[in-house]
Tab-separated table of C-alpha atoms in Angstrom:
chain	number	residue	atom	x	y	z
A	1	UNK	CA	0.373	20.112	23.772
A	2	UNK	CA	-2.731	19.234	21.470
A	3	UNK	CA	-6.072	21.012	22.955
A	4	UNK	CA	-9.290	19.554	23.585
A	5	UNK	CA	-12.322	20.979	21.356
A	6	UNK	CA	-15.831	20.270	22.860
A	7	UNK	CA	-18.303	19.479	19.985
A	8	UNK	CA	-22.071	19.303	20.715
A	9	UNK	CA	-23.412	15.804	19.062
A	10	UNK	CA	-26.423	17.533	17.811
A	11	UNK	CA	-24.126	20.370	15.861
A	12	UNK	CA	-21.892	17.350	14.517
A	13	UNK	CA	-24.781	15.359	13.256
A	14	UNK	CA	-26.595	18.512	11.660
A	15	UNK	CA	-23.646	20.551	10.536
A	16	UNK	CA	-19.912	19.082	10.391
A	17	UNK	CA	-18.900	21.735	8.147
A	18	UNK	CA	-19.966	24.574	10.713
A	19	UNK	CA	-18.112	22.651	13.707
A	20	UNK	CA	-14.928	22.303	11.609
A	21	UNK	CA	-14.897	26.127	10.797
A	22	UNK	CA	-15.199	26.970	14.399
A	23	UNK	CA	-12.597	24.810	15.561
A	24	UNK	CA	-10.068	26.198	12.461
A	25	UNK	CA	-11.349	29.665	13.580
A	26	UNK	CA	-10.014	28.888	16.947
A	27	UNK	CA	-6.983	27.979	15.702
A	28	UNK	CA	-7.053	24.007	16.030
A	29	UNK	CA	-5.889	22.181	13.337
A	30	UNK	CA	-5.486	19.105	15.541
A	31	UNK	CA	-7.506	18.445	18.419
A	32	UNK	CA	-9.021	15.919	20.622
A	33	UNK	CA	-12.813	15.485	21.012
A	34	UNK	CA	-15.775	13.219	21.671
A	35	UNK	CA	-17.928	12.234	18.913
A	36	UNK	CA	-21.215	10.262	18.711
A	37	UNK	CA	-21.042	6.740	18.131
A	38	UNK	CA	-16.830	7.054	17.544
A	39	UNK	CA	-16.457	7.997	21.373
A	40	UNK	CA	-12.850	9.967	22.123
A	41	UNK	CA	-10.961	10.649	18.934
A	42	UNK	CA	-7.815	12.741	17.734
A	43	UNK	CA	-8.910	14.940	14.924
A	44	UNK	CA	-6.374	16.388	12.674
A	45	UNK	CA	-5.572	18.406	9.591
A	46	UNK	CA	-1.910	18.723	9.853
A	47	UNK	CA	-0.449	16.881	6.608
A	48	UNK	CA	2.328	15.828	8.624
A	49	UNK	CA	0.244	13.879	11.299
A	50	UNK	CA	-2.048	12.888	8.373
A	51	UNK	CA	1.170	11.232	6.925
A	52	UNK	CA	2.220	9.811	9.931
A	53	UNK	CA	-1.549	8.034	10.306
A	54	UNK	CA	-1.436	6.741	6.646
A	55	UNK	CA	1.969	4.891	7.628
A	56	UNK	CA	1.112	3.914	11.011
A	57	UNK	CA	0.434	-0.018	11.151
A	58	UNK	CA	-1.503	0.041	14.507
A	59	UNK	CA	-4.070	2.446	12.617
A	60	UNK	CA	-6.217	0.571	10.640
A	61	UNK	CA	-9.347	1.055	8.658
A	62	UNK	CA	-12.671	-0.653	8.342
A	63	UNK	CA	-13.691	-0.223	11.989
A	64	UNK	CA	-14.799	2.974	11.926
A	65	UNK	CA	-17.759	2.192	9.429
A	66	UNK	CA	-20.175	0.399	11.695
A	67	UNK	CA	-23.273	2.425	10.879
A	68	UNK	CA	-22.923	1.697	7.107
A	69	UNK	CA	-22.834	-2.182	7.799
A	70	UNK	CA	-26.339	-2.491	7.520
A	71	UNK	CA	-26.161	-1.061	3.932
A	72	UNK	CA	-22.876	-2.433	2.491
A	73	UNK	CA	-22.399	-5.655	4.341
A	74	UNK	CA	-19.421	-6.861	6.543
A	75	UNK	CA	-18.069	-7.901	3.517
A	76	UNK	CA	-17.439	-4.730	1.462
A	77	UNK	CA	-14.067	-3.068	0.973
A	78	UNK	CA	-15.448	0.232	3.229
A	79	UNK	CA	-15.464	-2.732	5.908
A	80	UNK	CA	-12.922	-5.119	5.411
A	81	UNK	CA	-9.100	-5.233	6.769
A	82	UNK	CA	-6.011	-7.393	6.322
A	83	UNK	CA	-5.591	-9.894	3.912
A	84	UNK	CA	-9.094	-10.185	2.940
A	85	UNK	CA	-9.278	-6.337	2.099
A	86	UNK	CA	-6.208	-7.088	0.134
A	87	UNK	CA	-7.824	-10.048	-1.893
A	88	UNK	CA	-11.012	-8.090	-2.696
A	89	UNK	CA	-8.898	-5.110	-3.669
A	90	UNK	CA	-6.770	-7.394	-6.170
A	91	UNK	CA	-10.388	-8.503	-7.677
A	92	UNK	CA	-12.032	-5.319	-7.942
A	93	UNK	CA	-9.517	-2.720	-9.023
A	94	UNK	CA	-8.848	-4.181	-12.452
A	95	UNK	CA	-12.338	-3.294	-13.266
A	96	UNK	CA	-12.975	0.153	-11.333
A	97	UNK	CA	-9.355	1.891	-10.488
A	98	UNK	CA	-7.882	0.604	-13.569
A	99	UNK	CA	-11.226	0.156	-15.729
A	100	UNK	CA	-11.508	0.561	-19.425
A	101	UNK	CA	-11.704	4.428	-19.920
A	102	UNK	CA	-13.349	4.279	-23.331
A	103	UNK	CA	-16.209	1.888	-21.887
A	104	UNK	CA	-16.617	4.387	-18.980
A	105	UNK	CA	-16.798	7.452	-21.082
A	106	UNK	CA	-19.447	5.664	-23.875
A	107	UNK	CA	-22.040	4.429	-21.321
A	108	UNK	CA	-21.437	7.793	-19.077
A	109	UNK	CA	-22.068	9.689	-22.282
A	110	UNK	CA	-24.748	7.714	-23.468
A	111	UNK	CA	-26.807	8.312	-20.108
A	112	UNK	CA	-25.761	11.970	-20.124
A	113	UNK	CA	-26.759	12.917	-23.214
A	114	UNK	CA	-30.177	11.069	-23.229
A	115	UNK	CA	-31.121	12.919	-19.708
A	116	UNK	CA	-29.695	16.074	-20.116
A	117	UNK	CA	-31.149	16.787	-23.460
A	118	UNK	CA	-34.762	16.430	-21.875
A	119	UNK	CA	-34.032	19.711	-19.759
A	120	UNK	CA	-36.225	22.137	-21.335
A	121	UNK	CA	-35.171	25.884	-21.751
A	122	UNK	CA	-36.028	27.543	-18.394
A	123	UNK	CA	-36.760	24.318	-16.471
A	124	UNK	CA	-35.571	23.944	-12.968
A	125	UNK	CA	-33.871	20.759	-11.676
A	126	UNK	CA	-32.832	19.422	-8.646
A	127	UNK	CA	-29.141	18.789	-9.630
A	128	UNK	CA	-28.174	16.427	-7.079
A	129	UNK	CA	-31.474	13.976	-7.858
A	130	UNK	CA	-30.799	14.674	-11.762
A	131	UNK	CA	-26.948	13.960	-11.695
A	132	UNK	CA	-27.826	10.691	-9.419
A	133	UNK	CA	-29.983	9.596	-12.044
A	134	UNK	CA	-27.563	9.542	-14.665
A	135	UNK	CA	-24.827	8.275	-12.602
A	136	UNK	CA	-27.085	5.425	-11.297
A	137	UNK	CA	-27.926	4.264	-14.736
A	138	UNK	CA	-24.394	4.333	-15.766
A	139	UNK	CA	-23.158	2.260	-12.975
A	140	UNK	CA	-25.895	-0.272	-13.428
A	141	UNK	CA	-24.749	-0.716	-17.076
A	142	UNK	CA	-20.947	-0.739	-16.105
A	143	UNK	CA	-21.464	-3.438	-13.432
A	144	UNK	CA	-23.895	-5.551	-15.235
A	145	UNK	CA	-23.629	-4.985	-18.971
A	146	UNK	CA	-26.118	-4.157	-21.407
A	147	UNK	CA	-29.348	-5.638	-19.708
A	148	UNK	CA	-32.690	-5.782	-21.117
A	149	UNK	CA	-34.602	-2.534	-20.701
A	150	UNK	CA	-37.116	-4.390	-18.197
A	151	UNK	CA	-33.994	-5.804	-16.119
A	152	UNK	CA	-32.026	-2.485	-16.230
A	153	UNK	CA	-35.408	-0.756	-14.835
A	154	UNK	CA	-35.766	-2.980	-12.437
A	155	UNK	CA	-32.317	-2.807	-10.826
A	156	UNK	CA	-32.578	1.069	-11.065
A	157	UNK	CA	-36.069	1.215	-9.399
A	158	UNK	CA	-35.148	-1.377	-6.937
A	159	UNK	CA	-31.989	0.746	-5.732
A	160	UNK	CA	-33.715	3.941	-5.892
A	161	UNK	CA	-36.705	2.418	-3.646
A	162	UNK	CA	-34.113	1.184	-1.263
A	163	UNK	CA	-32.102	4.342	-0.957
A	164	UNK	CA	-35.413	6.329	-0.124
A	165	UNK	CA	-35.622	3.836	2.959
A	166	UNK	CA	-32.252	5.581	4.742
A	167	UNK	CA	-32.671	9.226	3.195
A	168	UNK	CA	-32.192	10.296	7.020
A	169	UNK	CA	-29.361	9.653	8.926
A	170	UNK	CA	-30.888	8.692	12.097
A	171	UNK	CA	-32.380	5.355	10.355
A	172	UNK	CA	-28.761	4.483	10.406
A	173	UNK	CA	-26.922	6.119	13.285
A	174	UNK	CA	-29.783	5.336	15.683
A	175	UNK	CA	-29.802	1.995	17.083
A	176	UNK	CA	-33.078	2.008	18.862
A	177	UNK	CA	-35.049	2.730	15.330
A	178	UNK	CA	-33.573	-0.742	14.534
A	179	UNK	CA	-36.875	-2.198	15.115
A	180	UNK	CA	-38.360	-4.189	12.225
A	181	UNK	CA	-42.178	-3.652	12.256
A	182	UNK	CA	-42.774	-4.659	8.885
A	183	UNK	CA	-43.637	-1.683	6.362
A	184	UNK	CA	-45.076	0.320	8.933
A	185	UNK	CA	-41.542	1.106	10.312
A	186	UNK	CA	-38.565	2.817	8.740
A	187	UNK	CA	-36.142	-0.137	9.666
A	188	UNK	CA	-39.042	-2.674	8.146
A	189	UNK	CA	-39.011	-0.905	4.988
A	190	UNK	CA	-35.297	-0.408	5.367
A	191	UNK	CA	-34.828	-4.414	5.389
A	192	UNK	CA	-37.662	-5.158	2.952
A	193	UNK	CA	-36.132	-2.581	0.076
A	194	UNK	CA	-32.716	-4.314	0.926
A	195	UNK	CA	-33.785	-7.870	0.339
A	196	UNK	CA	-35.064	-6.948	-3.204
A	197	UNK	CA	-31.722	-5.451	-3.917
A	198	UNK	CA	-30.015	-8.533	-2.848
A	199	UNK	CA	-32.429	-10.775	-4.508
A	200	UNK	CA	-31.757	-8.964	-8.178
A	201	UNK	CA	-28.075	-9.008	-7.570
A	202	UNK	CA	-28.320	-13.108	-6.277
A	203	UNK	CA	-30.394	-13.708	-9.264
A	204	UNK	CA	-27.858	-12.018	-11.869
A	205	UNK	CA	-25.152	-13.943	-9.851
A	206	UNK	CA	-27.019	-17.500	-10.699
A	207	UNK	CA	-27.580	-16.496	-14.173
A	208	UNK	CA	-23.724	-15.520	-14.936
A	209	UNK	CA	-22.464	-18.575	-13.090
A	210	UNK	CA	-24.417	-20.616	-15.690
A	211	UNK	CA	-23.595	-18.623	-18.667
A	212	UNK	CA	-20.716	-16.131	-18.272
A	213	UNK	CA	-21.538	-12.822	-20.505
A	214	UNK	CA	-18.096	-10.799	-20.400
A	215	UNK	CA	-19.891	-7.913	-17.943
A	216	UNK	CA	-17.839	-6.857	-15.021
A	217	UNK	CA	-20.231	-8.797	-12.957
A	218	UNK	CA	-19.625	-11.945	-14.617
A	219	UNK	CA	-16.008	-11.507	-14.520
A	220	UNK	CA	-15.695	-10.930	-10.684
A	221	UNK	CA	-18.172	-13.890	-10.258
A	222	UNK	CA	-15.508	-16.118	-12.086
A	223	UNK	CA	-12.214	-14.487	-10.668
A	224	UNK	CA	-9.868	-16.430	-8.998
A	225	UNK	CA	-7.405	-14.352	-6.758
A	226	UNK	CA	-3.611	-15.249	-6.704
A	227	UNK	CA	-3.881	-15.959	-3.476
A	228	UNK	CA	-6.616	-16.697	-1.031
A	229	UNK	CA	-10.230	-18.133	-1.818
A	230	UNK	CA	-12.294	-16.615	-4.784
A	231	UNK	CA	-15.235	-14.408	-3.444
A	232	UNK	CA	-18.401	-15.838	-2.053
A	233	UNK	CA	-21.691	-15.110	-3.025
A	234	UNK	CA	-22.112	-12.990	0.133
A	235	UNK	CA	-18.705	-11.161	-0.590
A	236	UNK	CA	-19.989	-10.267	-4.005
A	237	UNK	CA	-23.150	-9.091	-3.115
A	238	UNK	CA	-21.920	-6.825	-0.674
A	239	UNK	CA	-19.205	-5.300	-2.965
A	240	UNK	CA	-21.832	-4.995	-5.681
A	241	UNK	CA	-24.039	-2.879	-3.269
A	242	UNK	CA	-21.035	-0.817	-2.551
A	243	UNK	CA	-20.332	0.038	-6.070
A	244	UNK	CA	-23.882	0.290	-7.012
A	245	UNK	CA	-24.693	2.748	-4.094
A	246	UNK	CA	-21.088	4.760	-3.602
A	247	UNK	CA	-20.159	4.304	-7.362
A	248	UNK	CA	-22.898	6.936	-8.073
A	249	UNK	CA	-24.041	8.784	-5.061
A	250	UNK	CA	-20.769	10.518	-4.276
A	251	UNK	CA	-19.981	11.333	-7.722
A	252	UNK	CA	-23.399	12.897	-7.941
A	253	UNK	CA	-23.006	14.835	-5.046
A	254	UNK	CA	-19.388	16.055	-5.748
A	255	UNK	CA	-20.387	17.234	-8.901
A	256	UNK	CA	-23.380	19.137	-7.384
A	257	UNK	CA	-21.001	20.967	-5.195
A	258	UNK	CA	-18.628	21.593	-8.455
A	259	UNK	CA	-21.678	23.061	-10.106
A	260	UNK	CA	-22.689	25.246	-7.032
A	261	UNK	CA	-18.905	26.872	-6.965
A	262	UNK	CA	-18.418	27.132	-10.736
A	263	UNK	CA	-21.611	28.880	-11.595
A	264	UNK	CA	-21.017	31.155	-8.489
A	265	UNK	CA	-18.005	32.242	-10.034
A	266	UNK	CA	-18.750	34.148	-13.830
A	267	UNK	CA	-15.096	33.987	-14.974
A	268	UNK	CA	-14.561	30.475	-13.848
A	269	UNK	CA	-18.074	29.438	-15.457
A	270	UNK	CA	-17.272	31.389	-18.960
A	271	UNK	CA	-13.794	29.870	-19.121
A	272	UNK	CA	-15.387	26.328	-18.502
A	273	UNK	CA	-17.851	26.727	-21.471
A	274	UNK	CA	-15.356	28.092	-23.655
A	275	UNK	CA	-12.952	25.188	-22.770
A	276	UNK	CA	-15.528	22.748	-23.869
A	277	UNK	CA	-16.490	24.691	-26.884
A	278	UNK	CA	-12.950	24.970	-28.063
A	279	UNK	CA	-12.123	21.186	-27.489
A	280	UNK	CA	-15.491	19.715	-28.535
A	281	UNK	CA	-16.067	15.920	-28.366
A	282	UNK	CA	-12.915	14.869	-26.923
A	283	UNK	CA	-12.098	12.226	-23.793
A	284	UNK	CA	-11.811	14.098	-20.208
A	285	UNK	CA	-8.206	14.152	-20.370
A	286	UNK	CA	-8.868	17.085	-22.884
A	287	UNK	CA	-10.494	19.403	-20.282
A	288	UNK	CA	-7.806	20.483	-17.663
A	289	UNK	CA	-9.731	23.408	-16.426
A	290	UNK	CA	-12.963	21.529	-15.955
A	291	UNK	CA	-10.917	18.718	-14.169
A	292	UNK	CA	-9.132	21.332	-11.942
A	293	UNK	CA	-12.586	23.286	-10.996
A	294	UNK	CA	-13.845	19.967	-9.982
A	295	UNK	CA	-10.757	19.190	-7.635
A	296	UNK	CA	-10.983	22.540	-6.189
A	297	UNK	CA	-14.535	22.177	-5.544
A	298	UNK	CA	-14.049	18.762	-3.700
A	299	UNK	CA	-11.142	20.822	-1.714
A	300	UNK	CA	-13.484	23.440	-0.467
A	301	UNK	CA	-16.370	20.894	0.155
A	302	UNK	CA	-15.489	17.620	0.373
A	303	UNK	CA	-18.663	15.417	0.750
A	304	UNK	CA	-16.840	12.828	3.099
A	305	UNK	CA	-15.590	15.072	6.127
A	306	UNK	CA	-13.168	12.823	7.682
A	307	UNK	CA	-11.367	9.207	7.664
A	308	UNK	CA	-11.707	7.164	10.452
A	309	UNK	CA	-8.771	4.781	11.476
A	310	UNK	CA	-9.025	2.521	14.470
A	311	UNK	CA	-6.170	2.027	17.104
A	312	UNK	CA	-5.546	-2.041	17.394
A	313	UNK	CA	-2.853	-1.558	20.040
A	314	UNK	CA	-1.527	1.794	21.963
A	315	UNK	CA	0.648	3.935	19.670
A	316	UNK	CA	1.312	7.546	18.930
A	317	UNK	CA	0.842	10.358	16.254
A	318	UNK	CA	2.942	13.255	16.456
A	319	UNK	CA	4.044	12.294	20.057
A	320	UNK	CA	0.437	12.244	21.210
A	321	UNK	CA	-0.520	9.148	22.826
A	322	UNK	CA	-3.336	6.685	21.235
A	323	UNK	CA	-4.942	4.346	23.541
A	324	UNK	CA	-6.109	1.095	22.003
A	325	UNK	CA	-9.559	0.897	20.780
A	326	UNK	CA	-9.848	4.944	20.152
A	327	UNK	CA	-10.244	6.526	16.915
A	328	UNK	CA	-7.955	8.895	15.143
A	329	UNK	CA	-9.563	10.839	12.288
A	330	UNK	CA	-7.876	12.439	9.385
A	331	UNK	CA	-9.922	15.242	8.693
A	332	UNK	CA	-10.462	15.736	4.868
A	333	UNK	CA	-12.394	19.396	5.519
A	334	UNK	CA	-9.782	20.864	7.770
A	335	UNK	CA	-6.824	19.645	5.689
A	336	UNK	CA	-8.214	21.094	2.462
A	337	UNK	CA	-8.734	24.393	4.305
A	338	UNK	CA	-5.118	24.565	6.156
A	339	UNK	CA	-4.117	28.263	5.709
A	340	UNK	CA	-0.365	26.910	5.803
A	341	UNK	CA	-0.579	24.691	2.717
A	342	UNK	CA	-3.423	26.716	0.645
A	343	UNK	CA	-3.199	30.275	-0.353
A	344	UNK	CA	-6.382	31.875	-0.054
A	345	UNK	CA	-7.908	28.541	1.695
A	346	UNK	CA	-11.318	29.426	2.254
A	347	UNK	CA	-12.020	30.531	-1.489
A	348	UNK	CA	-12.835	29.040	-4.542
A	349	UNK	CA	-9.724	29.225	-7.098
A	350	UNK	CA	-10.742	27.431	-10.006
A	351	UNK	CA	-7.257	26.982	-11.699
A	352	UNK	CA	-5.645	25.923	-8.323
A	353	UNK	CA	-5.263	22.123	-9.625
A	354	UNK	CA	-3.913	22.999	-13.021
A	355	UNK	CA	-0.305	21.530	-13.122
A	356	UNK	CA	1.388	19.796	-10.571
A	357	UNK	CA	-0.940	19.001	-7.649
A	358	UNK	CA	1.588	16.782	-5.889
A	359	UNK	CA	2.667	19.623	-3.629
A	360	UNK	CA	-0.603	18.658	-1.680
A	361	UNK	CA	0.346	15.381	-0.510
A	362	UNK	CA	-1.227	14.456	2.562
A	363	UNK	CA	-3.159	17.775	2.598
A	364	UNK	CA	-5.727	16.753	-0.253
A	365	UNK	CA	-7.189	13.334	0.103
A	366	UNK	CA	-11.266	13.740	-0.970
A	367	UNK	CA	-11.036	10.143	-1.937
A	368	UNK	CA	-8.983	8.479	1.126
A	369	UNK	CA	-5.540	7.318	1.567
A	370	UNK	CA	-2.913	4.842	1.149
A	371	UNK	CA	-4.374	1.194	0.578
A	372	UNK	CA	-7.733	2.462	1.408
A	373	UNK	CA	-8.046	4.877	-1.384
A	374	UNK	CA	-11.296	4.667	-2.951
A	375	UNK	CA	-11.461	2.026	-5.654
A	376	UNK	CA	-13.407	3.960	-7.904
A	377	UNK	CA	-11.563	7.171	-7.703
A	378	UNK	CA	-10.300	7.102	-11.639
A	379	UNK	CA	-13.853	6.277	-12.583
A	380	UNK	CA	-15.447	9.160	-10.534
A	381	UNK	CA	-13.072	11.732	-11.859
A	382	UNK	CA	-13.696	10.788	-15.448
A	383	UNK	CA	-17.532	10.725	-14.943
A	384	UNK	CA	-17.504	14.390	-13.551
A	385	UNK	CA	-15.318	15.816	-15.978
A	386	UNK	CA	-17.306	14.180	-18.565
A	387	UNK	CA	-20.882	15.281	-17.102
A	388	UNK	CA	-19.677	19.008	-16.435
A	389	UNK	CA	-18.446	18.784	-20.304
A	390	UNK	CA	-21.769	17.375	-21.366
A	391	UNK	CA	-23.814	20.218	-19.197
A	392	UNK	CA	-21.696	22.909	-20.740
A	393	UNK	CA	-22.412	21.506	-24.331
A	394	UNK	CA	-25.991	21.260	-23.845
A	395	UNK	CA	-26.630	24.796	-22.845
A	396	UNK	CA	-26.031	27.272	-20.034
A	397	UNK	CA	-27.190	26.947	-16.542
A	398	UNK	CA	-27.737	29.225	-13.837
A	399	UNK	CA	-28.072	28.476	-9.823
A	400	UNK	CA	-31.781	29.179	-8.404
A	401	UNK	CA	-31.285	31.441	-5.219
A	402	UNK	CA	-27.384	30.796	-4.830
A	403	UNK	CA	-27.603	32.716	-1.614
A	404	UNK	CA	-29.909	29.890	0.300
A	405	UNK	CA	-27.381	27.335	-0.372
A	406	UNK	CA	-26.032	25.322	2.750
A	407	UNK	CA	-24.181	22.307	3.450
A	408	UNK	CA	-26.478	19.688	4.599
A	409	UNK	CA	-26.131	16.292	5.777
A	410	UNK	CA	-27.065	13.194	3.642
A	411	UNK	CA	-26.294	9.980	5.825
A	412	UNK	CA	-22.910	10.155	5.679
A	413	UNK	CA	-22.158	12.697	3.302
A	414	UNK	CA	-22.326	16.560	2.965
A	415	UNK	CA	-24.287	17.773	-0.130
A	416	UNK	CA	-25.572	21.229	-0.978
A	417	UNK	CA	-29.233	21.963	0.212
A	418	UNK	CA	-31.796	21.884	-2.452
A	419	UNK	CA	-29.655	19.898	-5.085
A	420	UNK	CA	-28.842	22.701	-5.928
A	421	UNK	CA	-31.734	23.965	-8.001
A	422	UNK	CA	-30.539	24.923	-11.532
A	423	UNK	CA	-32.305	26.754	-14.413
A	424	UNK	CA	-31.269	26.097	-17.890
A	425	UNK	CA	-31.311	29.734	-19.373
A	426	UNK	CA	-30.186	29.011	-22.772
């Protein structure tokens, strides 16, 4: 019998990790509850049930992302379902999921070296903000190619300005705030800044329609799917926004957690530094310990707490009835801390993911599940390993006031409070 677990909406908005820790402490790996916006939900971290959910055709993705529609639009992979979702993936995956590793490494390394080299000894940085600068510069160049400096800067500044419009989750989640009173209102600023980003993308689209330039953006604009209509201008804008935002912010957030965990563990930190020192200037595949340390951090602190599946008809999960139009949440956080799957489930074990990690199937899914797995997953992992390696190569860093670091919500993702703050010590 699946039990009910009451969740305070305010606590869920403020600290989902804390809420789920209490559920786990009470022995609830699977429970029903009611959540803000989503209503009645089944929440589970049980790998058997997660596997069932991923295979159940009556449970579909897309409809659990209403709060993000004003950001990514209705044509994003995050929101799409069915045949149109498959067509979009067929156009986008060759560039992002199966993208050219050497190009990803070159561009990411270029921006990493340029910005990390500017950090002086004893200088303190907000890690999340610093890493987001690197990853945003990199994703702009990966998508649009080598733009003239003023155009690249225009894209970077307009995206950052727009992001500042919805730095607080309430702007997206609370519908009564969706009132456009121009620049004096949060929603008015959001819409105005969004329009600037869209205008930049549409201008580039017009340019590459006239003169293809070989960039990823140009190739997407000219792509002809094997079946179905090519992507419309609105669809290309929506997908470009998705990759510009989620192609850099979640990577920076995940790597911020990785640094938080790694630098709090002196043995693991020294091992990471030694791997970089020994291996030298090699591609990310040459750093298995760095990758394991990052994957272990994503296990402990996944920036996306849960996935969402919507029941399009009455169905069942583990014998539990799921009525039509209710939600099922495969819970990343609980699955990753399942003591039946992981030894020392609540501890950071940096080398846990060395060797074969297939034993964690349906118990480890920081990038999603099945056909809705993140299209940028391989790119994000490469970038995180490369960036962590570059930081180690440029010097040594220490956490500032590590005891004060707490999980905090940043829109739909969970990040370490304060960035965290790092000091370059040598």
